[in-house]
Amino acid sequence: MKLFAIRGGIHPEYRKELASDKAITALPMPQRLRILLHQHIGAPARLLVAAGERVLKGQMIAQGQGPVSAPAHAPTSGYIESVSEVTAPHASGLAQTAVVLVPDGKEEWAPLPTPLADPLTAEPQLIRDLVAQAGIVGMGGAAFPSVVKLHLGTQRKLEMLVLNGAECEPYLTCDDRVMREHPDEVIDGARIMAHALGAPLVIIGIEDNKPEALEAMTREAAAFPEVQVRPVPVQYPMGSERHLVQALTGRETPAAKLTADIGAVVHNVATAQAIHHAVRFGRPLIERVVTVSGRAVREPRNILAPIGAPVTALIDFCGGLVGVPARLVQGGPMMGQPLPSLDVPVIKGTSGILALNAEETGEAEAGPCIRCGTCVAICPCGLVPLEMAAFIRTDNLDGANNLGVTECLSCGSCSWACPSHIPLVQYFNYAKGMLKTKERDRTKHERTKTLTEAHRDRLERAAAAKAAAAAAKATTKGTPPAARQPRAEEPAEA
Ligand code: SF4
Ligand code: SF4
């Protein structure tokens, strides 16, 4: 089957061998879980429980609010110890609200939503309802509520669901293990999603450095003619939605458009497995597979962890750390979030926890730009990183915006390749954050201006109406009432 070249890209060191042969193992239930209310892109969930309450496994403890949001559920039965602020797994180290749950060891399930007997012929809205209730978000790291993406087929004609099994980040092997160990569940989830989307075809793209996953998925897909499993070359960032679709179909997604606009919706393989559980069994998203790796981890492995488990518990399960890590990351080393500490909980988007030693991070002092053009050649989005960085350095955000900084994927390829070790992606993340804030402020300012103008117009109209009424009254006072006209049938006075 034909593949298409994608622009730019790099080949960072593989490092998947640290955990790729480690089968998924369940983490023993920790003594305490801290389940964040806000684990996804969109509005935080609204709290449904209070301290002292007993909850059951799978019970909804926070409800999604608004069109882009997702509920959170109790990963096991137990007691709510508190609702507290805890350090979020984010570079900022800011605190976020979490439900602190002390497991009671009983694993007693709450009543679950009724699963669909035959999802592949069911009304698509029933699938979307179950996915929404299960709190499923994109598990490749983006954490976008999945139900929103499953609605895309109601607005557009879709040709295919593309399942992202590329897992192009170095170190991460959780998707690889899910595909090797549960190909039936992944393919079933994909077929259910394709049905909900109205897409007649499923293409599963897997980087060709995962031969076992390719083999297992191909074997499992053989029974379904509408499902194709395709190897894609190892080329970071192949896991980016736009690039995966381009490699598989040759179609390029225009700037500021979605892949859905060119007929393809992309979901991650672990998301497909979660959707299989939600639709076939009514199970909410309460656990996920996390790769714990890096040379500062004694025994890297793939762990099935309950959402809310302390990252320290996962590290302990791997035999602890070897020395002090030079860098802690949630996700992959290229696009992941630096972690402020290990004292943070696992969330739905936690694909990996990496503890890297100094040799692995290879961080070096940044030098001046030598205008070698490497960053331009490798940017998969066709951007000009050196020029954008120059604008940002002189605080000319509009200049960077004109060069398309908001199109930057934050893939980190340019920083990785820069011989002067300039942290280019950090400039772009900063600029994107500032431009977003500016845009928000501008919208707020415009809204305030519109409201002020509307208020002023209202006052002026009210004043004009009052003046007109006063003038009418004054005229009426000084004028005798008009003589009554006789009715037609009345005799006229002689
Ligand atoms: S790769 Fe680095 S040194 Fe080369 S042009 Fe880009 S910013 Fe400058
Ligand atoms: S981080 Fe942005 S600018 Fe740099 S290579 Fe990736 S997409 Fe291009």
PDB file of C-alpha atoms in Angstrom, residues 260-426:
ATOM      1  CA  ALA A 260     -11.983  16.233   9.556  1.00  0.00           C
ATOM      2  CA  ASP A 261     -12.208  18.962   6.913  1.00  0.00           C
ATOM      3  CA  ILE A 262     -10.317  16.646   4.555  1.00  0.00           C
ATOM      4  CA  GLY A 263     -12.395  13.625   5.532  1.00  0.00           C
ATOM      5  CA  ALA A 264     -10.399  11.972   8.349  1.00  0.00           C
ATOM      6  CA  VAL A 265     -10.814  11.914  12.126  1.00  0.00           C
ATOM      7  CA  VAL A 266      -7.864  10.700  14.189  1.00  0.00           C
ATOM      8  CA  HIS A 267      -8.065   8.897  17.548  1.00  0.00           C
ATOM      9  CA  ASN A 268      -5.388   7.199  19.611  1.00  0.00           C
ATOM     10  CA  VAL A 269      -5.291   3.388  20.001  1.00  0.00           C
ATOM     11  CA  ALA A 270      -5.659   3.538  23.801  1.00  0.00           C
ATOM     12  CA  THR A 271      -8.715   5.751  23.355  1.00  0.00           C
ATOM     13  CA  ALA A 272     -10.201   3.057  21.099  1.00  0.00           C
ATOM     14  CA  GLN A 273      -9.652   0.468  23.829  1.00  0.00           C
ATOM     15  CA  ALA A 274     -11.323   2.745  26.413  1.00  0.00           C
ATOM     16  CA  ILE A 275     -14.291   3.216  24.054  1.00  0.00           C
ATOM     17  CA  HIS A 276     -14.597  -0.566  23.686  1.00  0.00           C
ATOM     18  CA  HIS A 277     -14.843  -0.826  27.503  1.00  0.00           C
ATOM     19  CA  ALA A 278     -17.368   2.012  27.759  1.00  0.00           C
ATOM     20  CA  VAL A 279     -19.686   0.883  24.979  1.00  0.00           C
ATOM     21  CA  ARG A 280     -19.514  -2.901  25.482  1.00  0.00           C
ATOM     22  CA  PHE A 281     -19.465  -2.890  29.318  1.00  0.00           C
ATOM     23  CA  GLY A 282     -20.509   0.603  30.475  1.00  0.00           C
ATOM     24  CA  ARG A 283     -17.101   1.042  32.137  1.00  0.00           C
ATOM     25  CA  PRO A 284     -15.811   4.571  32.730  1.00  0.00           C
ATOM     26  CA  LEU A 285     -12.202   5.616  32.210  1.00  0.00           C
ATOM     27  CA  ILE A 286     -10.694   4.899  35.641  1.00  0.00           C
ATOM     28  CA  GLU A 287      -7.274   3.496  34.756  1.00  0.00           C
ATOM     29  CA  ARG A 288      -4.687   3.680  32.005  1.00  0.00           C
ATOM     30  CA  VAL A 289      -1.370   2.177  30.895  1.00  0.00           C
ATOM     31  CA  VAL A 290       1.622   4.368  31.734  1.00  0.00           C
ATOM     32  CA  THR A 291       5.195   3.792  30.546  1.00  0.00           C
ATOM     33  CA  VAL A 292       7.619   4.539  33.379  1.00  0.00           C
ATOM     34  CA  SER A 293      11.069   4.810  31.876  1.00  0.00           C
ATOM     35  CA  GLY A 294      14.372   6.626  31.592  1.00  0.00           C
ATOM     36  CA  ARG A 295      17.809   5.622  32.790  1.00  0.00           C
ATOM     37  CA  ALA A 296      17.168   7.138  36.214  1.00  0.00           C
ATOM     38  CA  VAL A 297      14.447   4.475  36.781  1.00  0.00           C
ATOM     39  CA  ARG A 298      15.736   1.176  38.152  1.00  0.00           C
ATOM     40  CA  GLU A 299      13.378  -1.151  36.222  1.00  0.00           C
ATOM     41  CA  PRO A 300      11.387   0.649  33.519  1.00  0.00           C
ATOM     42  CA  ARG A 301       8.010  -0.946  32.815  1.00  0.00           C
ATOM     43  CA  ASN A 302       4.462  -0.500  31.534  1.00  0.00           C
ATOM     44  CA  ILE A 303       2.003  -0.122  34.382  1.00  0.00           C
ATOM     45  CA  LEU A 304      -1.792  -0.254  34.459  1.00  0.00           C
ATOM     46  CA  ALA A 305      -2.417   2.488  37.022  1.00  0.00           C
ATOM     47  CA  PRO A 306      -5.646   3.812  38.512  1.00  0.00           C
ATOM     48  CA  ILE A 307      -6.272   7.472  37.673  1.00  0.00           C
ATOM     49  CA  GLY A 308      -5.159   9.508  40.667  1.00  0.00           C
ATOM     50  CA  ALA A 309      -2.349   7.123  41.706  1.00  0.00           C
ATOM     51  CA  PRO A 310       0.700   8.999  43.014  1.00  0.00           C
ATOM     52  CA  VAL A 311       3.546   8.996  40.509  1.00  0.00           C
ATOM     53  CA  THR A 312       5.834   8.079  43.448  1.00  0.00           C
ATOM     54  CA  ALA A 313       3.893   4.787  43.762  1.00  0.00           C
ATOM     55  CA  LEU A 314       4.611   4.005  40.087  1.00  0.00           C
ATOM     56  CA  ILE A 315       8.303   4.794  40.557  1.00  0.00           C
ATOM     57  CA  ASP A 316       8.434   2.587  43.685  1.00  0.00           C
ATOM     58  CA  PHE A 317       6.784  -0.210  41.668  1.00  0.00           C
ATOM     59  CA  CYS A 318       9.711   0.103  39.259  1.00  0.00           C
ATOM     60  CA  GLY A 319      12.243  -0.389  42.068  1.00  0.00           C
ATOM     61  CA  GLY A 320      12.759   3.323  42.676  1.00  0.00           C
ATOM     62  CA  LEU A 321      15.236   5.743  41.163  1.00  0.00           C
ATOM     63  CA  VAL A 322      18.906   5.364  40.388  1.00  0.00           C
ATOM     64  CA  GLY A 323      20.373   8.624  41.645  1.00  0.00           C
ATOM     65  CA  VAL A 324      18.793  12.033  41.249  1.00  0.00           C
ATOM     66  CA  PRO A 325      17.144  12.476  37.814  1.00  0.00           C
ATOM     67  CA  ALA A 326      18.275  15.447  35.741  1.00  0.00           C
ATOM     68  CA  ARG A 327      14.793  15.827  34.278  1.00  0.00           C
ATOM     69  CA  LEU A 328      11.293  14.567  35.092  1.00  0.00           C
ATOM     70  CA  VAL A 329       8.756  14.480  32.299  1.00  0.00           C
ATOM     71  CA  GLN A 330       5.125  13.509  31.908  1.00  0.00           C
ATOM     72  CA  GLY A 331       4.595  12.137  28.390  1.00  0.00           C
ATOM     73  CA  GLY A 332       7.452  11.779  25.915  1.00  0.00           C
ATOM     74  CA  PRO A 333      10.736  13.679  26.025  1.00  0.00           C
ATOM     75  CA  MET A 334       9.893  15.719  22.908  1.00  0.00           C
ATOM     76  CA  MET A 335       6.390  17.032  23.614  1.00  0.00           C
ATOM     77  CA  GLY A 336       5.856  16.045  27.251  1.00  0.00           C
ATOM     78  CA  GLN A 337       5.429  18.354  30.214  1.00  0.00           C
ATOM     79  CA  PRO A 338       8.371  18.886  32.559  1.00  0.00           C
ATOM     80  CA  LEU A 339       7.196  17.785  36.016  1.00  0.00           C
ATOM     81  CA  PRO A 340       7.803  19.976  39.077  1.00  0.00           C
ATOM     82  CA  SER A 341       8.202  16.846  41.256  1.00  0.00           C
ATOM     83  CA  LEU A 342       7.102  13.226  41.513  1.00  0.00           C
ATOM     84  CA  ASP A 343       4.470  14.185  44.061  1.00  0.00           C
ATOM     85  CA  VAL A 344       1.726  14.479  41.433  1.00  0.00           C
ATOM     86  CA  PRO A 345      -1.129  12.142  40.460  1.00  0.00           C
ATOM     87  CA  VAL A 346      -1.605  10.146  37.254  1.00  0.00           C
ATOM     88  CA  ILE A 347      -4.243  11.754  35.029  1.00  0.00           C
ATOM     89  CA  LYS A 348      -6.107  10.425  31.986  1.00  0.00           C
ATOM     90  CA  GLY A 349      -3.529  11.872  29.584  1.00  0.00           C
ATOM     91  CA  THR A 350      -0.464  10.450  31.370  1.00  0.00           C
ATOM     92  CA  SER A 351       1.099   8.251  28.703  1.00  0.00           C
ATOM     93  CA  GLY A 352       4.523   8.230  30.321  1.00  0.00           C
ATOM     94  CA  ILE A 353       6.558   9.223  33.338  1.00  0.00           C
ATOM     95  CA  LEU A 354      10.217   9.662  32.494  1.00  0.00           C
ATOM     96  CA  ALA A 355      13.081  10.159  34.896  1.00  0.00           C
ATOM     97  CA  LEU A 356      16.077  11.020  32.735  1.00  0.00           C
ATOM     98  CA  ASN A 357      19.684  11.180  33.835  1.00  0.00           C
ATOM     99  CA  ALA A 358      22.113  13.931  32.820  1.00  0.00           C
ATOM    100  CA  GLU A 359      23.570  11.876  29.975  1.00  0.00           C
ATOM    101  CA  GLU A 360      20.135  11.357  28.438  1.00  0.00           C
ATOM    102  CA  THR A 361      19.039  14.967  28.589  1.00  0.00           C
ATOM    103  CA  GLY A 362      22.289  16.122  26.997  1.00  0.00           C
ATOM    104  CA  GLU A 363      21.386  19.700  27.844  1.00  0.00           C
ATOM    105  CA  ALA A 364      24.029  22.161  26.698  1.00  0.00           C
ATOM    106  CA  GLU A 365      24.563  25.875  26.880  1.00  0.00           C
ATOM    107  CA  ALA A 366      22.782  27.758  24.058  1.00  0.00           C
ATOM    108  CA  GLY A 367      25.026  29.544  21.563  1.00  0.00           C
ATOM    109  CA  PRO A 368      24.288  32.162  18.907  1.00  0.00           C
ATOM    110  CA  CYS A 369      22.355  31.272  15.746  1.00  0.00           C
ATOM    111  CA  ILE A 370      24.777  30.417  12.953  1.00  0.00           C
ATOM    112  CA  ARG A 371      21.999  30.575  10.334  1.00  0.00           C
ATOM    113  CA  CYS A 372      22.692  27.048   9.211  1.00  0.00           C
ATOM    114  CA  GLY A 373      19.039  26.553   8.210  1.00  0.00           C
ATOM    115  CA  THR A 374      18.758  23.125   9.869  1.00  0.00           C
ATOM    116  CA  CYS A 375      15.656  24.152  11.794  1.00  0.00           C
ATOM    117  CA  VAL A 376      13.947  25.282   8.592  1.00  0.00           C
ATOM    118  CA  ALA A 377      14.781  22.056   6.795  1.00  0.00           C
ATOM    119  CA  ILE A 378      13.392  19.804   9.520  1.00  0.00           C
ATOM    120  CA  CYS A 379      10.265  21.738  10.572  1.00  0.00           C
ATOM    121  CA  PRO A 380       7.365  19.424   9.649  1.00  0.00           C
ATOM    122  CA  CYS A 381       5.049  22.428   9.384  1.00  0.00           C
ATOM    123  CA  GLY A 382       7.194  24.325   6.880  1.00  0.00           C
ATOM    124  CA  LEU A 383       7.883  27.169   9.344  1.00  0.00           C
ATOM    125  CA  VAL A 384      11.007  29.307   9.684  1.00  0.00           C
ATOM    126  CA  PRO A 385      12.034  28.754  13.313  1.00  0.00           C
ATOM    127  CA  LEU A 386      15.133  30.971  13.284  1.00  0.00           C
ATOM    128  CA  GLU A 387      13.182  34.002  12.023  1.00  0.00           C
ATOM    129  CA  MET A 388      10.296  33.401  14.401  1.00  0.00           C
ATOM    130  CA  ALA A 389      12.709  33.135  17.341  1.00  0.00           C
ATOM    131  CA  ALA A 390      14.427  36.371  16.269  1.00  0.00           C
ATOM    132  CA  PHE A 391      11.089  38.207  16.339  1.00  0.00           C
ATOM    133  CA  ILE A 392      10.170  36.763  19.718  1.00  0.00           C
ATOM    134  CA  ARG A 393      13.561  37.711  21.158  1.00  0.00           C
ATOM    135  CA  THR A 394      12.829  41.354  20.293  1.00  0.00           C
ATOM    136  CA  ASP A 395       9.314  41.019  21.700  1.00  0.00           C
ATOM    137  CA  ASN A 396       7.780  41.350  18.235  1.00  0.00           C
ATOM    138  CA  LEU A 397       4.994  38.825  18.708  1.00  0.00           C
ATOM    139  CA  ASP A 398       3.049  40.134  15.738  1.00  0.00           C
ATOM    140  CA  GLY A 399       6.065  39.446  13.517  1.00  0.00           C
ATOM    141  CA  ALA A 400       6.218  35.863  14.814  1.00  0.00           C
ATOM    142  CA  ASN A 401       2.465  35.565  14.355  1.00  0.00           C
ATOM    143  CA  ASN A 402       2.761  36.669  10.739  1.00  0.00           C
ATOM    144  CA  LEU A 403       5.324  33.917  10.207  1.00  0.00           C
ATOM    145  CA  GLY A 404       2.811  31.360  11.503  1.00  0.00           C
ATOM    146  CA  VAL A 405       4.013  30.666  15.039  1.00  0.00           C
ATOM    147  CA  THR A 406       0.501  29.589  15.998  1.00  0.00           C
ATOM    148  CA  GLU A 407       0.789  26.769  13.422  1.00  0.00           C
ATOM    149  CA  CYS A 408       3.763  25.361  15.362  1.00  0.00           C
ATOM    150  CA  LEU A 409       3.035  21.885  16.739  1.00  0.00           C
ATOM    151  CA  SER A 410       5.508  22.337  19.604  1.00  0.00           C
ATOM    152  CA  CYS A 411       7.066  19.093  18.410  1.00  0.00           C
ATOM    153  CA  GLY A 412      10.534  20.230  19.506  1.00  0.00           C
ATOM    154  CA  SER A 413      12.260  18.965  16.333  1.00  0.00           C
ATOM    155  CA  CYS A 414      13.924  22.328  15.683  1.00  0.00           C
ATOM    156  CA  SER A 415      15.319  22.574  19.230  1.00  0.00           C
ATOM    157  CA  TRP A 416      16.519  18.990  19.013  1.00  0.00           C
ATOM    158  CA  ALA A 417      18.332  19.590  15.718  1.00  0.00           C
ATOM    159  CA  CYS A 418      19.752  23.063  16.384  1.00  0.00           C
ATOM    160  CA  PRO A 419      23.560  22.802  16.541  1.00  0.00           C
ATOM    161  CA  SER A 420      23.627  25.911  18.738  1.00  0.00           C
ATOM    162  CA  HIS A 421      21.262  24.267  21.240  1.00  0.00           C
ATOM    163  CA  ILE A 422      18.847  27.195  21.070  1.00  0.00           C
ATOM    164  CA  PRO A 423      15.649  26.231  22.938  1.00  0.00           C
ATOM    165  CA  LEU A 424      13.513  27.291  19.977  1.00  0.00           C
ATOM    166  CA  VAL A 425      10.349  25.449  21.007  1.00  0.00           C
ATOM    167  CA  GLN A 426      10.387  27.249  24.344  1.00  0.00           C
TER     168      GLN A 426
END
